[in-house]
Coordinates of C-alpha atoms in Angstrom, one line a residue:
X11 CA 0.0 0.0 0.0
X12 CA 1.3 3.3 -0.6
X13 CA 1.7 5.8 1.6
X14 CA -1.0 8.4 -0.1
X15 CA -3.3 5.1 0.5
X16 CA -1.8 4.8 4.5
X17 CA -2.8 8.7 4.5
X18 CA -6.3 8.0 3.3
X19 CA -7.4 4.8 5.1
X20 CA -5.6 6.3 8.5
X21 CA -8.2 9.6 7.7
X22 CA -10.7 6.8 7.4
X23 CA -10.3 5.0 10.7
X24 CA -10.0 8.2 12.6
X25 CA -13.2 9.4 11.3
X26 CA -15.3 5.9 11.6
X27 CA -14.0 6.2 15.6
X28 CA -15.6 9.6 15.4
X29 CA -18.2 8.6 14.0
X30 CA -19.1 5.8 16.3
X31 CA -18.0 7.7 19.2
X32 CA -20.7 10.1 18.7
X33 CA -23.3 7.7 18.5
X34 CA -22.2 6.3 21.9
X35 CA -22.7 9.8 23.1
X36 CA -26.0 10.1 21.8
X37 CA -26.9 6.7 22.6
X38 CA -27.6 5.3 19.5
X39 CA -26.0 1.9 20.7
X40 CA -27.8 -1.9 21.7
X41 CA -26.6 -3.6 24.2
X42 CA -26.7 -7.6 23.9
X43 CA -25.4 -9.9 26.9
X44 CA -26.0 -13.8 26.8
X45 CA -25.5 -15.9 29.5
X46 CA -24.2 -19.1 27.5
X47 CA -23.1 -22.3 29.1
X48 CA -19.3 -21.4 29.3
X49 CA -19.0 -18.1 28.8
X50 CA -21.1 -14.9 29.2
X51 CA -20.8 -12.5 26.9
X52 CA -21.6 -8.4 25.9
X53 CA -21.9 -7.4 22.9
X54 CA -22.4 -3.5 22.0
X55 CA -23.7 -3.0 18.8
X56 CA -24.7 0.1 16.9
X57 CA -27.9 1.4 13.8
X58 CA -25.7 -0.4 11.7
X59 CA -25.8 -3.9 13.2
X60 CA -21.6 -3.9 13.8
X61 CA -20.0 -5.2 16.8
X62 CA -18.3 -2.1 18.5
X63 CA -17.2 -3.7 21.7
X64 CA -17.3 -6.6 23.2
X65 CA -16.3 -8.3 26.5
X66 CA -16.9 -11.8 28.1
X67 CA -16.5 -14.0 31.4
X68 CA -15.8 -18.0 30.8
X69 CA -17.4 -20.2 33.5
X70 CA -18.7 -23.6 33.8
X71 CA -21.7 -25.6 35.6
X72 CA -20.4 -27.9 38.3
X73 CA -22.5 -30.4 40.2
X74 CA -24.4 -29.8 43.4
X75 CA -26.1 -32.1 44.8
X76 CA -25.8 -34.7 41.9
X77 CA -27.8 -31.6 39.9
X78 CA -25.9 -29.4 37.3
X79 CA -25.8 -25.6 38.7
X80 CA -24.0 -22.5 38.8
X81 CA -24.0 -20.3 42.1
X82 CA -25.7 -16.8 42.6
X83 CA -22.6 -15.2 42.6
X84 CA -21.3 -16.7 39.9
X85 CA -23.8 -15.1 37.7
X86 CA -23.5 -12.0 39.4
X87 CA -19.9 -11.7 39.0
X88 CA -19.8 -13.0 35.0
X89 CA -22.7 -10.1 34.6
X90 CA -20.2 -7.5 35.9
X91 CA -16.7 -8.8 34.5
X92 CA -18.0 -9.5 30.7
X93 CA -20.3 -5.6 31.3
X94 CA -17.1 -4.0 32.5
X95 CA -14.6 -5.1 29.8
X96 CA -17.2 -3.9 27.4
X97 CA -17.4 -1.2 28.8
X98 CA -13.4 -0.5 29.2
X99 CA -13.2 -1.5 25.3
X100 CA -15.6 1.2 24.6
X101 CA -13.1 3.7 26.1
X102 CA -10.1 2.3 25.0
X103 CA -11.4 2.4 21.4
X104 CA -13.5 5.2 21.0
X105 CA -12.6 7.5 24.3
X106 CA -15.6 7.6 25.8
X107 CA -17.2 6.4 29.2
X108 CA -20.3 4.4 28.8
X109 CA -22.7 6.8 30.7
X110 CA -25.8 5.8 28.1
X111 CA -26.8 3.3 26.1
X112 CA -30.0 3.0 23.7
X113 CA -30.9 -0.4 24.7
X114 CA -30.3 -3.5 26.3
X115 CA -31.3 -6.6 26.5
X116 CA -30.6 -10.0 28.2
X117 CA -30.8 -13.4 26.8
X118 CA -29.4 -16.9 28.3
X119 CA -29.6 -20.7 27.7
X120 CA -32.9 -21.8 27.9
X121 CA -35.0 -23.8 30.1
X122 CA -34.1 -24.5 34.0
X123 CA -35.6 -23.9 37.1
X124 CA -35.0 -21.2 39.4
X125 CA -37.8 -21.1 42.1
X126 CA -37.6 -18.4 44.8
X127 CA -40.4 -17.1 47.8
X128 CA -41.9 -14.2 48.3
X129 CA -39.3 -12.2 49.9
X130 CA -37.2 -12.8 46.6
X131 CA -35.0 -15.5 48.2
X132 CA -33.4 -18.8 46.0
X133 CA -35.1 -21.2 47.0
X134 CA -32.6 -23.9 46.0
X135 CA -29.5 -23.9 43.5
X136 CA -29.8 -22.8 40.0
X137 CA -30.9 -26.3 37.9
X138 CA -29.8 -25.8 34.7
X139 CA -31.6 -27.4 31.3
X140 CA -28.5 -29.9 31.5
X141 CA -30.2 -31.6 34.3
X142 CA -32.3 -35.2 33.1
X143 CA -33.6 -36.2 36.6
X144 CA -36.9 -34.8 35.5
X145 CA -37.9 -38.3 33.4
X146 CA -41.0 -38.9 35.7
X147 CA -42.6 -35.5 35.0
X148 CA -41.8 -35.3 31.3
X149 CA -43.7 -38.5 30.6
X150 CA -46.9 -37.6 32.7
X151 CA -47.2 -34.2 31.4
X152 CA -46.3 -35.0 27.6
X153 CA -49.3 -37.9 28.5
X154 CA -51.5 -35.3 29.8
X155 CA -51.3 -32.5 27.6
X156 CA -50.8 -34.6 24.2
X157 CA -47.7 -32.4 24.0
X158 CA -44.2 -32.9 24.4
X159 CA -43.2 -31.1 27.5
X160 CA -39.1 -31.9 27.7
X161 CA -37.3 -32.9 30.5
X162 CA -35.3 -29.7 30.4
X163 CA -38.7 -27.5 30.6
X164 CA -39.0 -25.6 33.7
X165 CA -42.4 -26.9 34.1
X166 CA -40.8 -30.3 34.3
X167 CA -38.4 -29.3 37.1
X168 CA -41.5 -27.7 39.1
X169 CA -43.9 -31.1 38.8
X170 CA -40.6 -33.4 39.7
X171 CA -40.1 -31.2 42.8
X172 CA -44.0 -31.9 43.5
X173 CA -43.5 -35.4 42.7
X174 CA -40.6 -35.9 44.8
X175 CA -42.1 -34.0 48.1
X176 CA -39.4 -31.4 47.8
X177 CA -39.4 -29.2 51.0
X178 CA -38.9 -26.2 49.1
X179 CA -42.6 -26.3 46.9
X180 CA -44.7 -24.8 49.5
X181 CA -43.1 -21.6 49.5
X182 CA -42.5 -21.1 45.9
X183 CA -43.9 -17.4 45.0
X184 CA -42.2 -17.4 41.6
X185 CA -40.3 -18.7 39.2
X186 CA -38.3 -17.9 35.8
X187 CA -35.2 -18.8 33.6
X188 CA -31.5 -17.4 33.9
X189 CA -32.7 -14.1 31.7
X190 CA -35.7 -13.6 33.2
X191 CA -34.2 -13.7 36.6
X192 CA -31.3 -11.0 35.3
X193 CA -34.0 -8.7 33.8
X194 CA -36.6 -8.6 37.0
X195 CA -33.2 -7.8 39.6
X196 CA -32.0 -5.3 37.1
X197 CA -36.2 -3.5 36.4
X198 CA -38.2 -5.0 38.9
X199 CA -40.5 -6.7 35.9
X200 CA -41.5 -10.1 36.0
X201 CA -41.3 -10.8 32.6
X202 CA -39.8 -13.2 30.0
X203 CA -39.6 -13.1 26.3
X204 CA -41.9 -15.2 24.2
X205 CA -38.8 -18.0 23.1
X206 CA -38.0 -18.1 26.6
X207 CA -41.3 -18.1 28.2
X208 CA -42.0 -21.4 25.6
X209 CA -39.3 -23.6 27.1
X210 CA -40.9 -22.8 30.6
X211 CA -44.3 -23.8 29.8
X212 CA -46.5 -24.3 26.1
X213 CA -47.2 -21.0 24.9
X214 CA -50.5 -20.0 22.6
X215 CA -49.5 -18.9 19.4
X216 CA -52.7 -17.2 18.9
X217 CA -53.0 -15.5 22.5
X218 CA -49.4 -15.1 22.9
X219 CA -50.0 -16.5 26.5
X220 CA -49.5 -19.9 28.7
X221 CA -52.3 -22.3 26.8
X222 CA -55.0 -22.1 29.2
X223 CA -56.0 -25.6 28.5
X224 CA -53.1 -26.9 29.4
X225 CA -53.0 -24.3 32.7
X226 CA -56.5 -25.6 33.6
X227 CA -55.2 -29.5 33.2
X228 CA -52.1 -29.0 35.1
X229 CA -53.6 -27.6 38.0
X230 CA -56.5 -30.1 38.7
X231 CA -53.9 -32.9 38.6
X232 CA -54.4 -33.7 42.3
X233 CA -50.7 -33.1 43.7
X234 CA -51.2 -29.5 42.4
X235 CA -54.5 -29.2 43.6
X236 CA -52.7 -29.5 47.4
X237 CA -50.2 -26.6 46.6
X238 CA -51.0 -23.1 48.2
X239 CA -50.5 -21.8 44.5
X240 CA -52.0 -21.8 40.7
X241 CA -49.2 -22.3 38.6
X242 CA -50.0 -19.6 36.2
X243 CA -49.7 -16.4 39.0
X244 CA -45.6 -18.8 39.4
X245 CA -44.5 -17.9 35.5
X246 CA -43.5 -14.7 34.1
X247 CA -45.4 -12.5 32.0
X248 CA -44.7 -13.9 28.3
X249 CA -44.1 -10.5 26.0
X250 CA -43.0 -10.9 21.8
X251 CA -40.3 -9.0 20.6
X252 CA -40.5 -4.7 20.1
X253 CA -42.6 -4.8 23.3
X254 CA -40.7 -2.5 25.8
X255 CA -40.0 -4.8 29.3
X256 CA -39.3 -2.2 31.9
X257 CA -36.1 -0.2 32.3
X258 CA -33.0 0.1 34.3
X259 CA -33.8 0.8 37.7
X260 CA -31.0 2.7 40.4
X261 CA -30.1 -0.5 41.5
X262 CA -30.4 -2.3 38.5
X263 CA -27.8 0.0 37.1
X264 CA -25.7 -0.1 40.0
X265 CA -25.9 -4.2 39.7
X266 CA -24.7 -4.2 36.4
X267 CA -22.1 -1.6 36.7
X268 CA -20.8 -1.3 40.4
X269 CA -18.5 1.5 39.0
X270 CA -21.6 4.0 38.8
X271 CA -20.8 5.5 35.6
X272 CA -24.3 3.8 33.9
X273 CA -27.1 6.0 34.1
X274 CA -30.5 4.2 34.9
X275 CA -33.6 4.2 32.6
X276 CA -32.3 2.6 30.1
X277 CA -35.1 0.6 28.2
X278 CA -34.8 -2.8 28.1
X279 CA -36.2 -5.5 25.5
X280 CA -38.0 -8.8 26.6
X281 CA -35.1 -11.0 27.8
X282 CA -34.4 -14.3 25.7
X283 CA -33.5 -17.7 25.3
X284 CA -30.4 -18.7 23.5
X285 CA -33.2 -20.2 20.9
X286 CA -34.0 -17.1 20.2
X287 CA -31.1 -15.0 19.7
X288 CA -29.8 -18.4 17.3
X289 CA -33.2 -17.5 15.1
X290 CA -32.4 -14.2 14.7
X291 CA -28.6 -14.4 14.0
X292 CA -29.3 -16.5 11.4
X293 CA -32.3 -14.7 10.4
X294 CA -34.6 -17.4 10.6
X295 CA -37.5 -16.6 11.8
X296 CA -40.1 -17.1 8.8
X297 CA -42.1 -20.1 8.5
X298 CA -40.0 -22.6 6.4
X299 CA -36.8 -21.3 7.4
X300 CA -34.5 -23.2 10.4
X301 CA -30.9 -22.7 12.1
X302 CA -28.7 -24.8 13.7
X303 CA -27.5 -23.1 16.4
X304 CA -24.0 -25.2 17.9
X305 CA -22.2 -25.0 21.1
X306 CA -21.8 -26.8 24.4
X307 CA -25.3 -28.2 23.6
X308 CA -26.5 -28.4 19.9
X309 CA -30.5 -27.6 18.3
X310 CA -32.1 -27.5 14.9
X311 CA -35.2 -25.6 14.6
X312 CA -37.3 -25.0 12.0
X313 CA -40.2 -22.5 12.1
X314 CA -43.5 -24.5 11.3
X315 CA -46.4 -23.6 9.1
X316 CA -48.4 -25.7 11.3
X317 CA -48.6 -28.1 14.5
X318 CA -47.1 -31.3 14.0
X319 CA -49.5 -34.5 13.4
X320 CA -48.4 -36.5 16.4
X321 CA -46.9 -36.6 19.7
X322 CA -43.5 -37.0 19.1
X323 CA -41.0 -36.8 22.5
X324 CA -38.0 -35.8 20.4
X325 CA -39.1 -32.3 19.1
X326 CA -39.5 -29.6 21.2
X327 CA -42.1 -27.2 20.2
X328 CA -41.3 -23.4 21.0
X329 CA -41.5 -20.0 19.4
X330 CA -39.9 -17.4 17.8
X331 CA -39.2 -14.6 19.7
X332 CA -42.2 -13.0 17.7
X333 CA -44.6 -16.0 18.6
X334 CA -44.7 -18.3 15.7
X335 CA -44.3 -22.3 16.6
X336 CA -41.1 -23.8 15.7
X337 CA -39.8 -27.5 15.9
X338 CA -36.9 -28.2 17.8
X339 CA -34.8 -31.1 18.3
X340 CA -32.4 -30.4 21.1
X341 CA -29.1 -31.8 22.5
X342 CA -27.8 -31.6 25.5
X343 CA -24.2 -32.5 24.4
X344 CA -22.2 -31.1 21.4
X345 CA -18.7 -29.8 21.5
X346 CA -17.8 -30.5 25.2
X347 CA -16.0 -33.9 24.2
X348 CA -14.5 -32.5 21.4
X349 CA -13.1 -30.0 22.4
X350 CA -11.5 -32.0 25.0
X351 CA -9.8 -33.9 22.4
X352 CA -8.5 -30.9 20.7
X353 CA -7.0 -29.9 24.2
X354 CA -5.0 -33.6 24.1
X355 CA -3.9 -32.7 20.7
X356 CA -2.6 -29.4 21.7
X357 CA -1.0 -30.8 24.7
X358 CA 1.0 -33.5 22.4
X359 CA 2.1 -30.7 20.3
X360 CA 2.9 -28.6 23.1
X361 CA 5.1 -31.4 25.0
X362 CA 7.0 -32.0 21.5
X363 CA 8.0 -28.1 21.8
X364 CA 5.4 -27.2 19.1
X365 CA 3.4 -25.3 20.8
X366 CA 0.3 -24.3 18.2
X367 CA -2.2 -21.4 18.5
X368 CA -5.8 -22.4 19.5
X369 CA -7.3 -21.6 15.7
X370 CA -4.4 -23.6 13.7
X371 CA -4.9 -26.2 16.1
X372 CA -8.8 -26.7 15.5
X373 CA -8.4 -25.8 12.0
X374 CA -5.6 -28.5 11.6
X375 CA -7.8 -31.3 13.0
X376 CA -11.1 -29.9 11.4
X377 CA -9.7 -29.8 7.9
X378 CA -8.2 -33.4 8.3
X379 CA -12.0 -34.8 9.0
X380 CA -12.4 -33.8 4.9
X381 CA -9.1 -34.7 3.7
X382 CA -8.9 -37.2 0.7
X383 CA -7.5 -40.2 2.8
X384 CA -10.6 -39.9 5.1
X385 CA -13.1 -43.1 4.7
X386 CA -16.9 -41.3 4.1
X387 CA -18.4 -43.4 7.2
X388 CA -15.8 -42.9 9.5
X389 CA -13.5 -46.5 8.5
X390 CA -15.1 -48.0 11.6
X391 CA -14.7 -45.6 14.3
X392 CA -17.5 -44.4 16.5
X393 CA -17.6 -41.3 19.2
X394 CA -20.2 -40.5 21.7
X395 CA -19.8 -37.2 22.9
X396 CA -22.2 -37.4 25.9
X397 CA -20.8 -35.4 29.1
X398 CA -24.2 -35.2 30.5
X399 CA -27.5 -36.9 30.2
X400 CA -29.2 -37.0 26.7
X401 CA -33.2 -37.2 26.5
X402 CA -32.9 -38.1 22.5
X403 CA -30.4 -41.0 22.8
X404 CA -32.2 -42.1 26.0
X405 CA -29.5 -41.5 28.6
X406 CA -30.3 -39.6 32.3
X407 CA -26.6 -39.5 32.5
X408 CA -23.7 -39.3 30.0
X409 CA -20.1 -40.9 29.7
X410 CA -17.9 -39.7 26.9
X411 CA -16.7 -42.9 24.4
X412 CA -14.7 -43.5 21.8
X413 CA -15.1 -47.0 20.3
X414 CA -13.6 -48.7 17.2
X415 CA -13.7 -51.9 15.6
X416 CA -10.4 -54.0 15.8
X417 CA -10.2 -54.0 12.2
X418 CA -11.0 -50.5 12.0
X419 CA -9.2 -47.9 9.7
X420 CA -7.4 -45.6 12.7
X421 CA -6.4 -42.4 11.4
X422 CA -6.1 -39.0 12.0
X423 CA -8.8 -37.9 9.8
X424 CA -11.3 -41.1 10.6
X425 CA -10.6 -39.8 14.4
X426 CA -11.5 -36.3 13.6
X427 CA -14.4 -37.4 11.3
X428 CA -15.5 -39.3 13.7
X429 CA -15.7 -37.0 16.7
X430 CA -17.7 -34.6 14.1
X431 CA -20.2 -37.3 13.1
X432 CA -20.9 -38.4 16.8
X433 CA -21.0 -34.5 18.0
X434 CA -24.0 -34.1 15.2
X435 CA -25.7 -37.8 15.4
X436 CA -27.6 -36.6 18.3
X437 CA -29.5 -33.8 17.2
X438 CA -29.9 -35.6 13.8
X439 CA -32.3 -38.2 15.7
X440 CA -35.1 -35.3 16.6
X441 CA -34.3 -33.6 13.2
X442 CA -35.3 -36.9 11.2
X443 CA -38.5 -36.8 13.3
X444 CA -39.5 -33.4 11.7
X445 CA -38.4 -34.3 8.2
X446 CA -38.6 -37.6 7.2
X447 CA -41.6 -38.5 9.8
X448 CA -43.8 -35.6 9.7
X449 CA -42.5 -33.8 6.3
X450 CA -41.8 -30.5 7.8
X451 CA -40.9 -28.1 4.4
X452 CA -37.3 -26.9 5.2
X453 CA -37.0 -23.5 2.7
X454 CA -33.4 -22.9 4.1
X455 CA -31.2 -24.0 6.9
X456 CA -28.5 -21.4 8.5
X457 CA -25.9 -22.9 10.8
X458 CA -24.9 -20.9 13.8
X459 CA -21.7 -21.0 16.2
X460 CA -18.1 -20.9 16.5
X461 CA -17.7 -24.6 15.2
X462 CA -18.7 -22.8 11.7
X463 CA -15.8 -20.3 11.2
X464 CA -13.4 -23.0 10.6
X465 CA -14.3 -22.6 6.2
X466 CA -16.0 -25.5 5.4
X467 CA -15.8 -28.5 7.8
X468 CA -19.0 -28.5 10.0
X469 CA -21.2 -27.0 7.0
X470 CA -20.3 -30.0 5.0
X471 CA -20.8 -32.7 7.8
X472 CA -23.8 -30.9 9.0
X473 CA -25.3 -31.2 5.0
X474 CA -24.2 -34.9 4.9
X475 CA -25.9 -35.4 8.7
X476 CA -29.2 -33.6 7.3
X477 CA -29.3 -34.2 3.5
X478 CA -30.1 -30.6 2.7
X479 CA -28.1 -27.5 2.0
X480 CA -26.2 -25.8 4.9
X481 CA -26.2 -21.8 4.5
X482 CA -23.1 -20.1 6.7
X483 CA -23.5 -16.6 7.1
X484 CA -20.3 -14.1 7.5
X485 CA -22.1 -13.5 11.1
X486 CA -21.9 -16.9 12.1
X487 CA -19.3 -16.5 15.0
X488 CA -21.6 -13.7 16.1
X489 CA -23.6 -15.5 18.7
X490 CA -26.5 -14.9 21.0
X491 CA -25.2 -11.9 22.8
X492 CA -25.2 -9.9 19.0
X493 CA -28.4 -11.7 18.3
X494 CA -29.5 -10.0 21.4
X495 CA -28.4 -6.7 21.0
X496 CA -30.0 -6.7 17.4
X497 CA -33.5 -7.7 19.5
X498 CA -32.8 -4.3 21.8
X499 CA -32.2 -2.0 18.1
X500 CA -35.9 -3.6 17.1
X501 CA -37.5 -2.0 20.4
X502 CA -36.7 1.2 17.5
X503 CA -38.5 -0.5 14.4
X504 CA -41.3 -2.6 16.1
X505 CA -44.0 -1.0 13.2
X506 CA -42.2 -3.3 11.5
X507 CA -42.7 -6.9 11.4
X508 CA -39.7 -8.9 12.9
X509 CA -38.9 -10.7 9.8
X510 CA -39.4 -7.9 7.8
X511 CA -37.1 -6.1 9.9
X512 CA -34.5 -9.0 9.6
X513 CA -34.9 -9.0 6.0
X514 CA -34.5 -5.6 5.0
X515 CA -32.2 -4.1 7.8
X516 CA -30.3 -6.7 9.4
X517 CA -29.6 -8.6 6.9
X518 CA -30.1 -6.9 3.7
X519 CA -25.7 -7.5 2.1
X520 CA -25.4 -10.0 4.0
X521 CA -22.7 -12.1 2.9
X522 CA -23.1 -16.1 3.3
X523 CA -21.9 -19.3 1.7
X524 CA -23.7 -22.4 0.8
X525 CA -22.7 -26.4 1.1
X526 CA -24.3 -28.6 -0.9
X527 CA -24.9 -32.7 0.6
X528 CA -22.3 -34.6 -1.1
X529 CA -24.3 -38.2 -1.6
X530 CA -20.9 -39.9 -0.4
X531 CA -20.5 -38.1 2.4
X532 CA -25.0 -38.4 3.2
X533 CA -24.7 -42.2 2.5
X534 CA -20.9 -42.7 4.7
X535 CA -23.2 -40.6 7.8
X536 CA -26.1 -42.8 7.1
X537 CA -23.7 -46.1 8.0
X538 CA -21.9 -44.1 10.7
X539 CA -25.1 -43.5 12.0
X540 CA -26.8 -46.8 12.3
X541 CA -23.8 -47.8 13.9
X542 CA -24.0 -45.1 16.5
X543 CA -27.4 -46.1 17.5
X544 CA -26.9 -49.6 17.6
X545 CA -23.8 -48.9 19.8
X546 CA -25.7 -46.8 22.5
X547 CA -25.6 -50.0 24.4
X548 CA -22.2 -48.9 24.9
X549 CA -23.4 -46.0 26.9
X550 CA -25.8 -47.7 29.1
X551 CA -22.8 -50.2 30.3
X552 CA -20.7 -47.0 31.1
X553 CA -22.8 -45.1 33.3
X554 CA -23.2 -48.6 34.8
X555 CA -19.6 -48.7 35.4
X556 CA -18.2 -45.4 35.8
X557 CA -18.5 -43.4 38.3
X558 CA -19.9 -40.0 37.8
X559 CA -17.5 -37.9 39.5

């Protein structure tokens, strides 16, 4: 570059900092923060839909009480840390304390159970959708209701405690997910997003509210009947996106940023599920479009132009975060066991003095899984990725396995392969339901999450696993948080509808890049996968013979 042209971009930078420096002033700025399941993230975004800073907190469930859970504090303190690097990167970059912002909103894995009495008290630890203990209640309420009601459901973790006499029941005034329990300390509003509020309890798509049918059925049951409460004055308030939820109260702000620099009043959007924030990162929030949104756990949804036919236990059925239905098959487990592998790798090249950066490491092993040399079903080698419990392969706990035939091809690329296949075999099981057994139209499927940004890899095993195109957008690393802040700028365009909004706005040069199903690679996942089901056995013997902890 010459220097004329070092002159003119330099002239260029310092002007876009200007630029986006006055918009922080003037507030024109969305704040997104997403409590994921290892790392919590903000996201500050402005009217153009770019990331302007950013700042995060890693942390990781632990078991208490045989129950998968992360403390008060713990969420309090990720809040602050990832809030007040943003924050810092805003005036490292642009100069500026962050005294204002335009919006915010909150958003965080779904499901759960946090239960608390009327003085506002936890009632008992955090139990986090990872948690399968709930079997019992999932299979009398999916019974009852002619409706799947998942064991992760928060609905499902109420009607277990009933079922199993839990001391704590009586004295339950409220309860909520993750996000809803950040926005109601931070405004005071007892409120929840309409994608959130659908993983808590089956939501009307008409009405926009709890199905009263379903209200009316659960309370007669006759355990619920003895309860000193009606279930629905327990749930939040559901509200669809562009509806205002309350706004930053003293000591809201003053919980979010100890420092005091935040002014309070801030409006705030209807807090979400990470379901949510994956639809509309991915923009896929019309009927006949889906995303498959991948990290520690992994689901494909696809918005439905109608109910399904049948009762099916392996599809979740839960909204958009502007009320439409949407089929989702959801797994608990993804890239925990993989990226544990990776780690091993790393450490190996590490001890040999070769010490290799964490995106040429993943990229390395990723890019082998395709390589020529690779057998298309995996040359005999089977991976089950299952850390925790998994509803759709039948497993209230989970034991990761690797497996392999003694005649088996063992390679680099078959091992990598192989971990890929296995980390996308569960969700396929749920997905099949929706395509193959009930004939959901898929227009377009988007996938979603880090695994994506190495070029290629996942979008081609994830076309092979589903035997339909795989779209990758140039936000696909973006993640919930963005997807968030995005749902705080529509609180500005809520004449408009959300898809509409999406379209035109959002999305509008949006750059992306399509994989086609190879038939090899459908017809080697099609053997892998046979294999992987027929092996679960495998599973059942493990948790039979290794310990837990």
């Amino acid at each position: 570059m010459s220097k004329a042209a070092d002159a003119a971009q330099a002239t260029t930078d310092i002007a876009t900092v200007s630029d986006i420096a006055e918009k922080i002033r003037a507030g024109k700025t969305s704040l997104g923060i997403e409590f994921g399941s290892t790392r919590i993230k903000a996201v500050l975004i402005d009217d153009t839909y770019r990331t302007i800073a950013s700042g995060d907190y890693s942390w990781a469930s632990h078991l208490e009480d045989g129950l998968w859970s992360y403390t008060d504090e713990e969420i309090w303190k990720g809040l602050q840390t990832a809030y007040a690097e943003m924050a810092h990167d805003v005036e490292q970059a642009y100069g500026e304390k962050l005294t204002r912002i335009g919006h915010i909103g909150f958003s965080a894995m779904m499901h759960g159970y946090l239960a608390f009495d009327e003085a506002g008290n936890l009632l008992v630890p955090f139990r986090t959708w990872q948690n399968t203990n709930t079997h019992q209640a999932h299979e009398r309420l999916s019974e009852l209701f002619q409706f799947n009601i998942p064991e992760r459901w928060s609905i499902a973790h109420l009607y277990q405690a009933v079922l199993n006499n839990e001391e704590h029941v009586g004295k339950i005034d409220y309860i909520t997910t993750l996000s809803g329990y950040v926005h109601w300390k931070l405004t005071g509003r007892k409120v929840l997003g309409i994608g959130d509020a659908s993983g808590m309890f089956p939501i009307d798509p008409k009405s926009h509210e709890y199905d009263r049918a379903f209200i009316r059925q659960f309370n007669e049951l006759p355990e619920i009947e003895q309860q000193p409460w009606r279930v629905e004055d327990l749930l939040p308030e559901p509200l669809v996106a562009g509806v205002p939820a309350g706004t930053l109260t003293q000591e809201g702000a003053a919980l979010l940023d100890p420092s005091g620099t935040l002014q309070d009043g801030i409006t705030l959007a209807p807090p979400e599920g990470d379901a949510g924030t994956g639809m509309i990162a991915t923009n896929s929030v019309r009927v006949r479009t889906g995303n498959v949104s991948a990290g520690t756990s992994i689901f494909a949804t696809v918005v439905l132009e109608h109910r399904l036919q049948a009762l099916h236990p392996e599809v979740d059925i839960v909204a958009t975060p502007d009320g439409y239905l949407a089929g989702m098959s959801h797994a608990n487990n993804f890239t925990s066991d993989l990226n544990a592998w990776v780690n091993l790798f790393g450490q190996f090249a590490a001890a040999t003095g070769n010490s290799v950066d964490p995106a040429t490491l993943y990229g390395t092993l990723f890019r082998s899984a395709i390589a020529d040399d690779t057998d298309a079903d995996c040359g005999g080698l089977l991976n089950y990725p299952f850390r925790t419990g998994e509803f759709l392969a039948g497993l209230e706990e989970g034991r990761p396995l690797f497996a392999r035939a003694p005649e088996a091809r063992m390679s680099l690329g078959n091992f990598m392969r192989a971990q890929l296949f296995g980390a996308f075999s569960p969700v396929k099981i749920g997905m099949d339901v929706m395509t193959k057994d009930e004939h959901v139209p898929v227009d377009s499927l988007v996938g979603h999450g880090g695994i994506f940004t190495t070029p290629k890899v996942a979008q081609k095993i994830l076309a092979a696993a589903f035997d339909t195109p795989i779209k990758v957008m140039a936000t696909a690393a973006e993640g919930g948080a963005w997807g968030m802040a995005v749902l705080g700028d529509y609180l500005w365009h809520a004449d408009q509808p959300l898809a509409d909004y999406l379209d035109e706005r959002v999305f509008h040069d949006a750059v992306s890049v399509i994989e086609e199903p190879d038939p090899a690679d459908v017809a080697g996942f099609e053997t892998f996968f046979a294999k992987f089901r027929k092996g679960l056995a495998m599973e059942h013997a493990a948790i039979e013979s290794i310990d837990l902890q």
